[in-house]
Coordinates of C-alpha atoms and ligand atoms in Angstrom, one line a residue:
M1 CA -21.9 4.9 -0.2
R2 CA -21.2 6.6 3.1
Y3 CA -18.0 6.3 5.3
L4 CA -17.8 6.0 9.1
S5 CA -14.9 5.9 11.5
T6 CA -13.6 3.0 13.4
R7 CA -13.8 5.0 16.5
G8 CA -17.4 6.1 16.3
E9 CA -18.0 9.0 14.1
S10 CA -21.1 8.0 12.1
A11 CA -21.5 7.5 8.4
T12 CA -22.0 11.0 7.1
R13 CA -19.2 11.4 4.6
G14 CA -18.9 10.4 0.9
F15 CA -15.8 9.1 -0.9
S16 CA -15.0 12.5 -2.3
D17 CA -15.1 14.1 1.2
I18 CA -12.4 11.7 2.6
L19 CA -10.3 11.4 -0.6
L20 CA -7.9 14.1 0.5
E21 CA -8.0 13.1 4.2
G22 CA -6.0 11.0 6.6
L23 CA -7.4 10.2 10.0
A24 CA -11.0 10.7 10.7
P25 CA -11.5 13.7 13.2
D26 CA -12.0 11.3 16.1
G27 CA -8.5 9.7 15.4
G28 CA -10.0 6.6 13.8
L29 CA -9.8 5.3 10.2
Y30 CA -12.5 5.5 7.5
L31 CA -14.4 2.4 6.3
P32 CA -17.5 2.1 4.2
E33 CA -20.6 1.8 6.2
S34 CA -21.0 -1.7 4.8
Y35 CA -19.3 -3.8 2.2
P36 CA -21.1 -4.3 -1.0
L37 CA -22.0 -8.0 -1.5
I38 CA -21.2 -9.5 -4.9
D39 CA -23.5 -12.5 -5.8
S40 CA -22.4 -15.3 -7.9
A41 CA -24.2 -14.2 -11.1
T42 CA -22.4 -10.9 -10.9
L43 CA -19.1 -12.6 -10.2
A44 CA -19.6 -14.7 -13.3
Q45 CA -20.2 -11.7 -15.5
W46 CA -17.0 -10.1 -14.2
R47 CA -14.8 -13.1 -15.4
G48 CA -13.4 -11.9 -18.6
L49 CA -13.6 -8.2 -18.1
S50 CA -10.5 -6.1 -18.9
Y51 CA -8.7 -4.8 -15.7
A52 CA -10.0 -1.3 -16.1
D53 CA -13.6 -2.5 -16.6
L54 CA -13.4 -4.7 -13.5
A55 CA -11.9 -1.8 -11.7
F56 CA -14.9 0.3 -12.7
E57 CA -17.3 -2.3 -11.4
I58 CA -15.6 -2.6 -8.1
L59 CA -14.8 0.9 -7.4
S60 CA -18.1 2.4 -8.6
R61 CA -19.6 0.5 -5.6
F62 CA -17.5 2.5 -3.2
I63 CA -17.3 5.8 -5.2
T64 CA -20.9 7.0 -5.7
D65 CA -20.4 10.7 -5.6
I66 CA -18.3 11.0 -8.8
P67 CA -20.4 10.7 -12.1
A68 CA -20.2 7.2 -13.6
D69 CA -18.8 8.3 -16.9
D70 CA -16.2 10.5 -15.3
L71 CA -15.1 7.6 -13.0
R72 CA -14.9 5.2 -15.9
A73 CA -12.8 7.7 -17.9
L74 CA -10.5 8.2 -14.9
I75 CA -10.0 4.4 -14.4
A76 CA -9.5 3.8 -18.1
K77 CA -6.7 6.2 -18.4
T78 CA -5.0 4.8 -15.2
Y79 CA -4.9 1.1 -16.0
T80 CA -3.3 0.9 -19.4
P81 CA -0.7 -1.6 -20.6
E82 CA 1.6 1.4 -21.5
V83 CA 1.8 2.4 -17.8
F84 CA 2.0 -1.3 -16.6
G85 CA 4.9 -2.8 -18.4
G86 CA 3.2 -3.7 -21.6
H87 CA 1.0 -6.4 -20.0
A88 CA -2.7 -6.5 -21.2
E89 CA -3.7 -8.1 -17.9
I90 CA -2.1 -5.2 -15.9
V91 CA -1.4 -7.7 -13.1
P92 CA 0.1 -10.8 -14.9
L93 CA 0.1 -14.2 -13.2
K94 CA 3.5 -15.9 -13.1
P95 CA 3.4 -19.6 -12.3
L96 CA 6.3 -21.0 -10.3
K97 CA 7.0 -24.3 -11.9
G98 CA 9.4 -25.2 -9.0
D99 CA 6.4 -24.8 -6.6
P100 CA 3.3 -26.5 -8.1
G101 CA 0.1 -24.8 -7.3
M102 CA 1.8 -21.5 -6.5
A103 CA 2.0 -18.4 -8.7
L104 CA 3.1 -14.8 -8.3
L105 CA 0.6 -12.1 -9.0
G106 CA 2.6 -9.4 -10.7
L107 CA 1.7 -6.2 -9.0
S108 CA 5.0 -4.3 -9.7
E109 CA 4.9 -3.7 -13.6
G110 CA 4.2 0.1 -13.0
P111 CA 6.6 3.0 -13.3
T112 CA 8.4 2.5 -9.9
L113 CA 8.6 -1.4 -10.0
A114 CA 6.7 -1.9 -6.8
F115 CA 3.0 -2.5 -6.0
K116 CA 2.3 1.0 -4.6
D117 CA 1.9 2.1 -8.1
M118 CA -1.3 0.2 -8.4
A119 CA -3.2 2.5 -6.0
M120 CA -1.0 5.6 -6.3
Q121 CA -1.5 5.9 -10.2
L122 CA -5.3 6.0 -9.7
L123 CA -4.8 8.5 -6.7
G124 CA -3.0 10.9 -9.1
N125 CA -5.9 10.9 -11.4
L126 CA -8.6 11.2 -8.8
F127 CA -6.7 14.0 -7.0
E128 CA -6.4 16.0 -10.2
Y129 CA -10.1 15.5 -11.0
A130 CA -11.3 16.4 -7.5
L131 CA -9.1 19.6 -7.3
A132 CA -10.3 20.8 -10.7
R133 CA -13.9 20.4 -9.5
Q134 CA -13.1 22.4 -6.4
H135 CA -11.0 25.0 -8.2
S136 CA -8.5 24.1 -5.5
E137 CA -4.9 23.0 -5.2
L138 CA -3.1 20.7 -3.0
N139 CA 0.6 20.3 -1.7
I140 CA 1.4 16.7 -0.9
F141 CA 4.0 16.5 1.9
G142 CA 5.5 13.3 3.1
A143 CA 8.5 11.4 4.1
T144 CA 9.8 8.3 2.4
S145 CA 12.3 5.6 2.9
G146 CA 12.1 4.6 -0.7
D147 CA 8.9 3.0 -2.3
T148 CA 6.0 5.2 -1.3
G149 CA 7.7 8.5 -2.0
S150 CA 8.7 7.5 -5.6
A151 CA 5.2 5.9 -6.3
A152 CA 3.7 9.2 -5.2
E153 CA 6.0 11.3 -7.3
Y154 CA 5.5 9.2 -10.5
A155 CA 1.7 9.3 -10.0
M156 CA 1.6 13.2 -9.3
R157 CA 4.2 14.5 -11.8
G158 CA 2.7 16.9 -14.2
K159 CA -0.6 16.7 -12.5
R160 CA -2.6 20.0 -12.6
G161 CA -3.2 21.7 -9.2
I162 CA -0.7 19.3 -7.3
R163 CA 2.7 19.9 -6.0
V164 CA 4.8 17.2 -4.1
F165 CA 7.3 18.0 -1.3
M166 CA 8.9 14.7 -0.4
L167 CA 11.5 14.2 2.4
S168 CA 14.0 11.5 2.1
P169 CA 17.0 10.5 4.3
F170 CA 20.2 12.0 2.5
G171 CA 22.5 9.1 1.4
K172 CA 20.4 6.4 3.0
M173 CA 18.4 4.9 0.1
S174 CA 19.7 2.6 -2.5
A175 CA 21.5 4.0 -5.6
F176 CA 18.3 2.8 -7.7
Q177 CA 15.8 4.3 -5.3
T178 CA 17.7 7.6 -5.1
A179 CA 18.0 8.0 -8.8
Q180 CA 14.4 7.1 -9.3
M181 CA 13.1 10.1 -7.3
Y182 CA 15.9 12.6 -7.8
S183 CA 16.0 12.3 -11.6
L184 CA 12.5 13.6 -12.0
A185 CA 12.6 17.0 -13.6
D186 CA 8.9 17.9 -13.3
A187 CA 8.5 21.3 -12.0
N188 CA 5.8 20.3 -9.5
I189 CA 8.0 17.7 -7.9
H190 CA 10.3 18.7 -5.0
N191 CA 12.8 16.3 -3.6
I192 CA 14.3 17.3 -0.2
A193 CA 17.2 15.3 1.2
V194 CA 17.2 15.5 4.9
Q195 CA 20.6 15.3 6.8
G196 CA 19.2 12.6 9.1
V197 CA 17.6 9.1 9.1
F198 CA 14.0 8.3 7.9
D199 CA 12.6 8.7 11.5
D200 CA 13.9 12.3 11.6
A201 CA 12.3 13.0 8.2
Q202 CA 9.0 11.4 9.5
D203 CA 9.1 13.6 12.7
M204 CA 9.4 16.7 10.7
V205 CA 6.3 15.7 8.8
K206 CA 4.4 15.1 12.0
A207 CA 5.7 18.5 13.3
V208 CA 4.4 20.3 10.1
S209 CA 1.0 18.4 10.4
N210 CA 0.4 19.4 13.9
D211 CA 0.7 23.1 12.8
L212 CA -3.0 23.4 11.7
D213 CA -2.6 27.1 10.7
F214 CA 0.3 26.2 8.4
K215 CA -1.6 23.1 6.9
R216 CA -4.6 25.1 6.1
R217 CA -2.7 28.1 4.7
W218 CA -0.6 26.1 2.3
R219 CA -3.3 23.4 1.6
I220 CA -1.0 20.6 2.9
G221 CA -2.2 17.0 2.3
T222 CA -0.7 13.5 2.5
V223 CA -0.8 10.2 0.6
N224 CA 0.0 7.8 3.4
S225 CA -1.1 4.3 3.5
I226 CA -4.2 5.0 5.7
N227 CA -5.8 6.8 2.7
W228 CA -9.1 4.9 2.1
A229 CA -8.8 5.5 -1.8
R230 CA -5.5 3.7 -1.9
L231 CA -7.0 0.7 -0.1
A232 CA -10.0 0.7 -2.4
A233 CA -7.9 0.7 -5.6
Q234 CA -6.0 -2.4 -4.1
I235 CA -9.2 -4.5 -3.9
V236 CA -9.4 -4.7 -7.6
Y237 CA -6.3 -6.9 -8.1
Y238 CA -7.5 -9.7 -5.7
F239 CA -10.4 -10.2 -8.1
A240 CA -8.2 -10.0 -11.2
G241 CA -5.8 -12.5 -9.8
Y242 CA -8.6 -14.8 -8.7
F243 CA -10.1 -14.9 -12.3
Q244 CA -6.7 -15.7 -13.8
A245 CA -6.0 -18.6 -11.4
T246 CA -9.4 -20.3 -11.7
R247 CA -11.8 -21.5 -14.3
S248 CA -15.0 -21.2 -12.4
N249 CA -16.3 -19.3 -9.4
D250 CA -16.8 -22.6 -7.4
E251 CA -13.1 -22.7 -6.9
Q252 CA -11.3 -21.1 -3.9
V253 CA -7.9 -19.3 -4.0
S254 CA -5.5 -18.4 -1.1
F255 CA -3.3 -15.3 -1.1
T256 CA -0.1 -14.6 0.6
V257 CA 0.8 -11.0 1.3
P258 CA 4.2 -9.6 2.2
S259 CA 3.0 -7.1 4.8
G260 CA 4.0 -3.9 6.7
N261 CA 1.4 -1.5 7.4
F262 CA -1.5 -3.9 6.7
G263 CA -2.8 -1.9 3.7
N264 CA -2.4 -4.5 1.0
I265 CA -3.8 -7.5 2.9
C266 CA -6.6 -5.2 4.3
A267 CA -7.7 -4.8 0.8
G268 CA -7.8 -8.7 0.4
H269 CA -9.9 -8.8 3.6
V270 CA -12.4 -6.3 2.0
A271 CA -12.4 -8.5 -1.2
R272 CA -13.3 -11.4 0.8
M273 CA -16.0 -9.7 2.7
M274 CA -17.5 -8.8 -0.6
G275 CA -17.8 -12.5 -1.4
L276 CA -14.7 -13.3 -3.5
P277 CA -14.0 -17.0 -2.7
I278 CA -10.8 -16.5 -0.9
R279 CA -9.8 -19.4 1.4
K280 CA -6.9 -18.1 3.3
L281 CA -5.2 -14.8 3.6
V282 CA -1.7 -15.5 4.6
L283 CA 0.2 -12.7 6.2
A284 CA 4.0 -12.7 5.9
T285 CA 6.3 -10.5 7.8
N286 CA 10.1 -10.1 7.9
E287 CA 12.1 -9.8 11.2
N288 CA 9.6 -7.1 12.2
N289 CA 6.9 -9.6 13.1
V290 CA 4.4 -7.4 15.0
L291 CA 1.5 -8.7 12.8
D292 CA 2.8 -12.3 12.9
E293 CA 2.7 -12.2 16.6
F294 CA -0.8 -11.0 16.7
F295 CA -2.2 -13.8 14.5
R296 CA -0.2 -16.4 16.4
T297 CA -1.0 -15.2 20.0
G298 CA -3.7 -12.6 20.0
V299 CA -1.2 -9.9 21.4
Y300 CA -0.8 -6.8 19.4
R301 CA 2.5 -5.1 20.6
P302 CA 3.8 -2.3 18.4
R303 CA 7.6 -1.9 18.7
K304 CA 9.6 1.2 19.6
S305 CA 11.8 2.7 16.9
A306 CA 15.0 1.2 18.5
E307 CA 13.3 -2.3 18.3
T308 CA 12.6 -1.9 14.6
H309 CA 15.1 -4.0 12.5
H310 CA 16.5 -2.6 9.4
T311 CA 16.2 -5.6 7.0
S312 CA 16.9 -6.5 3.4
S313 CA 13.1 -6.2 2.8
P314 CA 13.2 -2.5 4.0
S315 CA 9.5 -1.6 2.9
M316 CA 8.2 -3.9 5.6
D317 CA 10.4 -2.4 8.3
I318 CA 7.5 -1.1 10.5
S319 CA 7.0 -0.7 14.1
K320 CA 3.3 -0.5 14.1
A321 CA 0.8 -1.4 11.4
S322 CA -1.2 1.7 10.6
N323 CA -4.2 0.0 8.8
F324 CA -4.5 -2.6 11.5
E325 CA -7.4 -0.8 13.2
R326 CA -9.6 -1.5 10.3
F327 CA -9.3 -5.2 10.6
I328 CA -9.8 -5.1 14.3
F329 CA -13.1 -3.1 13.9
D330 CA -14.4 -5.8 11.7
L331 CA -13.1 -8.5 14.0
L332 CA -14.9 -7.0 17.0
G333 CA -18.2 -6.8 15.1
R334 CA -17.8 -3.2 14.4
D335 CA -17.9 -2.3 17.9
A336 CA -16.5 1.3 17.7
S337 CA -16.3 1.9 21.5
R338 CA -14.2 -1.2 22.0
V339 CA -11.8 -0.1 19.2
H340 CA -11.7 3.3 20.7
A341 CA -10.8 1.8 24.1
L342 CA -8.2 -0.5 22.6
F343 CA -6.4 2.0 20.3
A344 CA -6.9 5.4 22.1
D345 CA -6.6 4.1 25.8
E346 CA -5.1 0.7 26.1
L347 CA -2.3 0.8 23.6
P348 CA -1.0 4.3 24.7
S349 CA -1.0 3.4 28.3
R350 CA 0.1 -0.2 28.3
G351 CA 1.9 -0.5 25.0
F352 CA -0.2 -3.5 23.9
F353 CA -3.4 -5.1 23.9
D354 CA -4.4 -8.9 24.3
L355 CA -7.3 -10.5 22.6
S356 CA -6.1 -14.0 23.2
A357 CA -9.0 -14.7 25.8
D358 CA -11.6 -13.1 23.5
P359 CA -13.7 -15.4 21.4
A360 CA -13.4 -12.8 18.5
F361 CA -9.6 -13.7 18.3
A362 CA -10.2 -17.2 17.3
R363 CA -12.6 -15.9 14.4
S364 CA -9.7 -14.2 12.7
A365 CA -8.7 -17.6 11.4
T366 CA -12.2 -19.4 11.2
D367 CA -14.3 -16.6 9.9
Y368 CA -11.8 -14.3 8.3
G369 CA -9.3 -16.7 6.9
F370 CA -6.2 -15.1 8.5
T371 CA -3.1 -17.0 9.1
S372 CA 0.6 -15.9 9.2
G373 CA 4.3 -16.5 9.2
S374 CA 7.6 -14.6 9.4
S375 CA 10.9 -14.6 7.4
T376 CA 14.5 -13.8 8.1
H377 CA 17.5 -12.6 5.9
A378 CA 18.7 -16.1 5.7
D379 CA 15.2 -17.3 4.7
R380 CA 15.1 -14.5 2.0
L381 CA 18.4 -15.5 0.6
A382 CA 17.5 -19.2 0.4
T383 CA 14.1 -18.5 -1.0
I384 CA 15.4 -16.4 -3.8
R385 CA 18.0 -19.0 -4.5
S386 CA 15.5 -21.8 -4.7
V387 CA 13.0 -19.8 -6.8
W388 CA 15.8 -18.9 -9.2
Q389 CA 16.9 -22.7 -9.4
G390 CA 13.4 -24.2 -9.5
S391 CA 11.5 -21.7 -11.6
E392 CA 14.2 -19.6 -13.3
R393 CA 12.7 -16.4 -11.9
L394 CA 14.4 -13.7 -9.9
I395 CA 12.1 -12.5 -7.2
D396 CA 12.7 -9.5 -4.9
T397 CA 13.4 -9.7 -1.2
H398 CA 9.7 -8.7 -0.1
T399 CA 8.2 -11.3 -2.4
A400 CA 10.7 -13.9 -1.1
D401 CA 9.3 -13.3 2.4
G402 CA 5.9 -14.0 0.8
V403 CA 7.0 -17.1 -0.9
K404 CA 8.8 -18.5 2.2
V405 CA 5.7 -18.2 4.3
A406 CA 3.3 -19.4 1.4
R407 CA 5.2 -22.7 1.2
E408 CA 4.2 -23.3 4.8
H409 CA 0.5 -22.9 4.1
L410 CA 0.0 -24.6 0.8
E411 CA -3.1 -26.9 0.6
P412 CA -3.8 -29.4 -2.1
G413 CA -6.2 -28.3 -4.8
V414 CA -6.2 -24.6 -3.6
P415 CA -4.1 -22.3 -5.8
M416 CA -1.7 -20.1 -3.7
L417 CA -1.1 -16.6 -5.2
V418 CA 1.9 -14.8 -3.7
L419 CA 1.6 -11.0 -4.3
E420 CA 4.7 -9.8 -6.0
T421 CA 5.2 -6.5 -4.2
A422 CA 8.3 -5.3 -6.0
L423 CA 10.6 -6.5 -8.9
A424 CA 14.0 -7.9 -8.2
A425 CA 15.7 -5.1 -10.2
K426 CA 14.9 -2.7 -7.3
F427 CA 17.1 -4.6 -4.9
P428 CA 20.1 -5.8 -6.9
E429 CA 22.4 -5.8 -3.8
T430 CA 20.5 -8.7 -2.0
I431 CA 19.8 -10.6 -5.3
Q432 CA 23.5 -10.6 -6.0
E433 CA 24.2 -11.9 -2.5
A434 CA 21.7 -14.6 -3.0
V435 CA 22.5 -15.9 -6.5
G436 CA 25.5 -14.2 -7.6
T437 CA 23.9 -12.5 -10.5
C438 CA 22.4 -9.1 -11.0
P439 CA 18.7 -8.8 -12.0
Q440 CA 17.7 -7.4 -15.4
R441 CA 16.3 -3.9 -15.5
P442 CA 13.0 -3.3 -17.4
A443 CA 13.8 -1.5 -20.7
G444 CA 14.2 2.2 -20.6
L445 CA 15.8 2.2 -17.1
E446 CA 19.3 1.2 -18.0
D447 CA 20.8 4.6 -17.6
L448 CA 18.8 5.7 -14.5
E449 CA 21.7 6.4 -12.2
R450 CA 23.5 8.4 -14.7
R451 CA 20.6 10.9 -15.3
P452 CA 21.0 14.3 -13.8
Q453 CA 19.6 14.6 -10.2
R454 CA 17.8 17.6 -8.6
F455 CA 17.1 17.8 -5.0
A456 CA 17.5 20.2 -2.0
V457 CA 19.6 19.3 1.0
M458 CA 18.3 20.3 4.4
P459 CA 19.2 20.0 8.0
V460 CA 16.7 18.3 10.3
E461 CA 14.8 21.7 11.1
V462 CA 11.1 22.0 11.0
E463 CA 11.4 25.8 10.3
A464 CA 13.7 25.1 7.3
V465 CA 11.1 22.9 5.6
K466 CA 8.3 25.2 6.3
T467 CA 10.2 28.1 4.7
Y468 CA 11.1 25.9 1.8
I469 CA 7.4 24.9 1.2
A470 CA 6.2 28.5 1.4
M471 CA 8.7 29.8 -1.0
H472 CA 7.9 27.1 -3.6
C473 CA 4.2 27.4 -3.3
G474 CA 4.0 30.5 -5.4
A475 CA 5.2 28.6 -8.7
G476 CA 5.8 25.3 -10.2
L477 CA 2.2 24.1 -10.6
A478 CA 1.9 22.1 -13.8
G479 CA -0.5 23.9 -16.2
S480 CA -0.5 27.3 -14.4
Ligands
LIG1 C1 4.7 -1.2 1.0 C2 5.3 -2.4 0.7 C3 4.9 -3.5 1.3 C4 4.0 -3.6 2.6 O1 2.7 -3.3 2.1 P1 1.6 -2.8 3.3 O2 0.4 -2.4 2.6 O3 2.3 -1.7 4.1 O4 1.4 -4.0 4.2 C5 5.5 -4.8 1.0 N1 6.4 -4.8 -0.1 C6 6.8 -3.8 -0.7 C7 7.8 -3.8 -1.8 C8 6.3 -2.5 -0.4 O5 6.8 -1.4 -1.0

């Protein structure tokens, strides 16, 4: 399988070539040259496979430059019940008895209690393998407002050849999120608390990334949501959820996906393109409704930082959706020159693009199954309360946005799976506000906030972070 760029670079690169990369050199995003089609006989054979075996069947169609036995072993050591909350299914189905026809797909049983673990855990093992083959090492550098950074750290801790330098806004994360990251004692994990807000930290990462000499010299890489390997790993749970919710492959299922950067639901789009019988892909946003606006009107209008709301589902607080270009590429019949014109010319100059008059826009619903809705803080509280009362389950704030929108798109006879993108235990403040009780922690995390914390505090200065990275690159690699 070869990969091309949404802006025109032709398909010359393999999976391993793009594994450690972000954007393609022409500024586009990588996609496979075509989607592997799964016929009904194959789909029937996959029903009943373990999660790891299913993941191998799917991922081996996208990853053809790693020997099959090696890939199978990497996947088998990633998706174990020990890492995912003791669940044999890895992604357990959780029916909502108060909402007949609806169930949660539990994607948050991994170490950081959010769905980002599903892909990041595999990425850690793939990186370690690829770096060992190249006799190379990598310094992962990023900024986090919470979920991504901790998922990356838990995936990379103790991995040979990898260090993590993660910027986070000092004093701005929840006590749980802070403790989750800062209590890691692994020598290859470096938490840097920046005396500013998340956007300051993000700007520091951009400034360092623009310094190509520095990047090359210290082998700096990222693990952001546009990474194709992350997206590929996420395709698997759409299949796993489908098999759990149906008895035969004649049935259709709809999915509702709490969305921000369009990574999670883009994996659902790929699963559907591969032939998985998905009826609808329902995109749910919070008050930051850039994507809901597009699917309602055909206008894509990224927001300015000042227009981005800070909400109680913070992992969906985005101003633009960094994976969206992948879907637009498919929607426009893979016309790379149009994608280039929209994203490289029209968006920067006008601040939006408008496909409402283009026949392609109508196809997002008819041919691609997309529909959408949005949710507010009041909706979130009401939904958490009603699911607690009707189904005796505590759901997290992001999942609540999903359930709220899913209820508006239920169809008789079509199971609706809402992706559970985090556990309630991660956002106790809002749960308390909604139902007056605190969610239970998974076993082993009771003392999290009392563990010793280790982090460096730093001003918002690019030179300071560069010096820190250079100083810490000589030591601290696991296994060396
Ligand atoms: C990252 C995240 C999302 C949004 O996922 P995207 O792939 O960015 O659309 C939703 N919920 C939670 C809890 C997350 O961490």
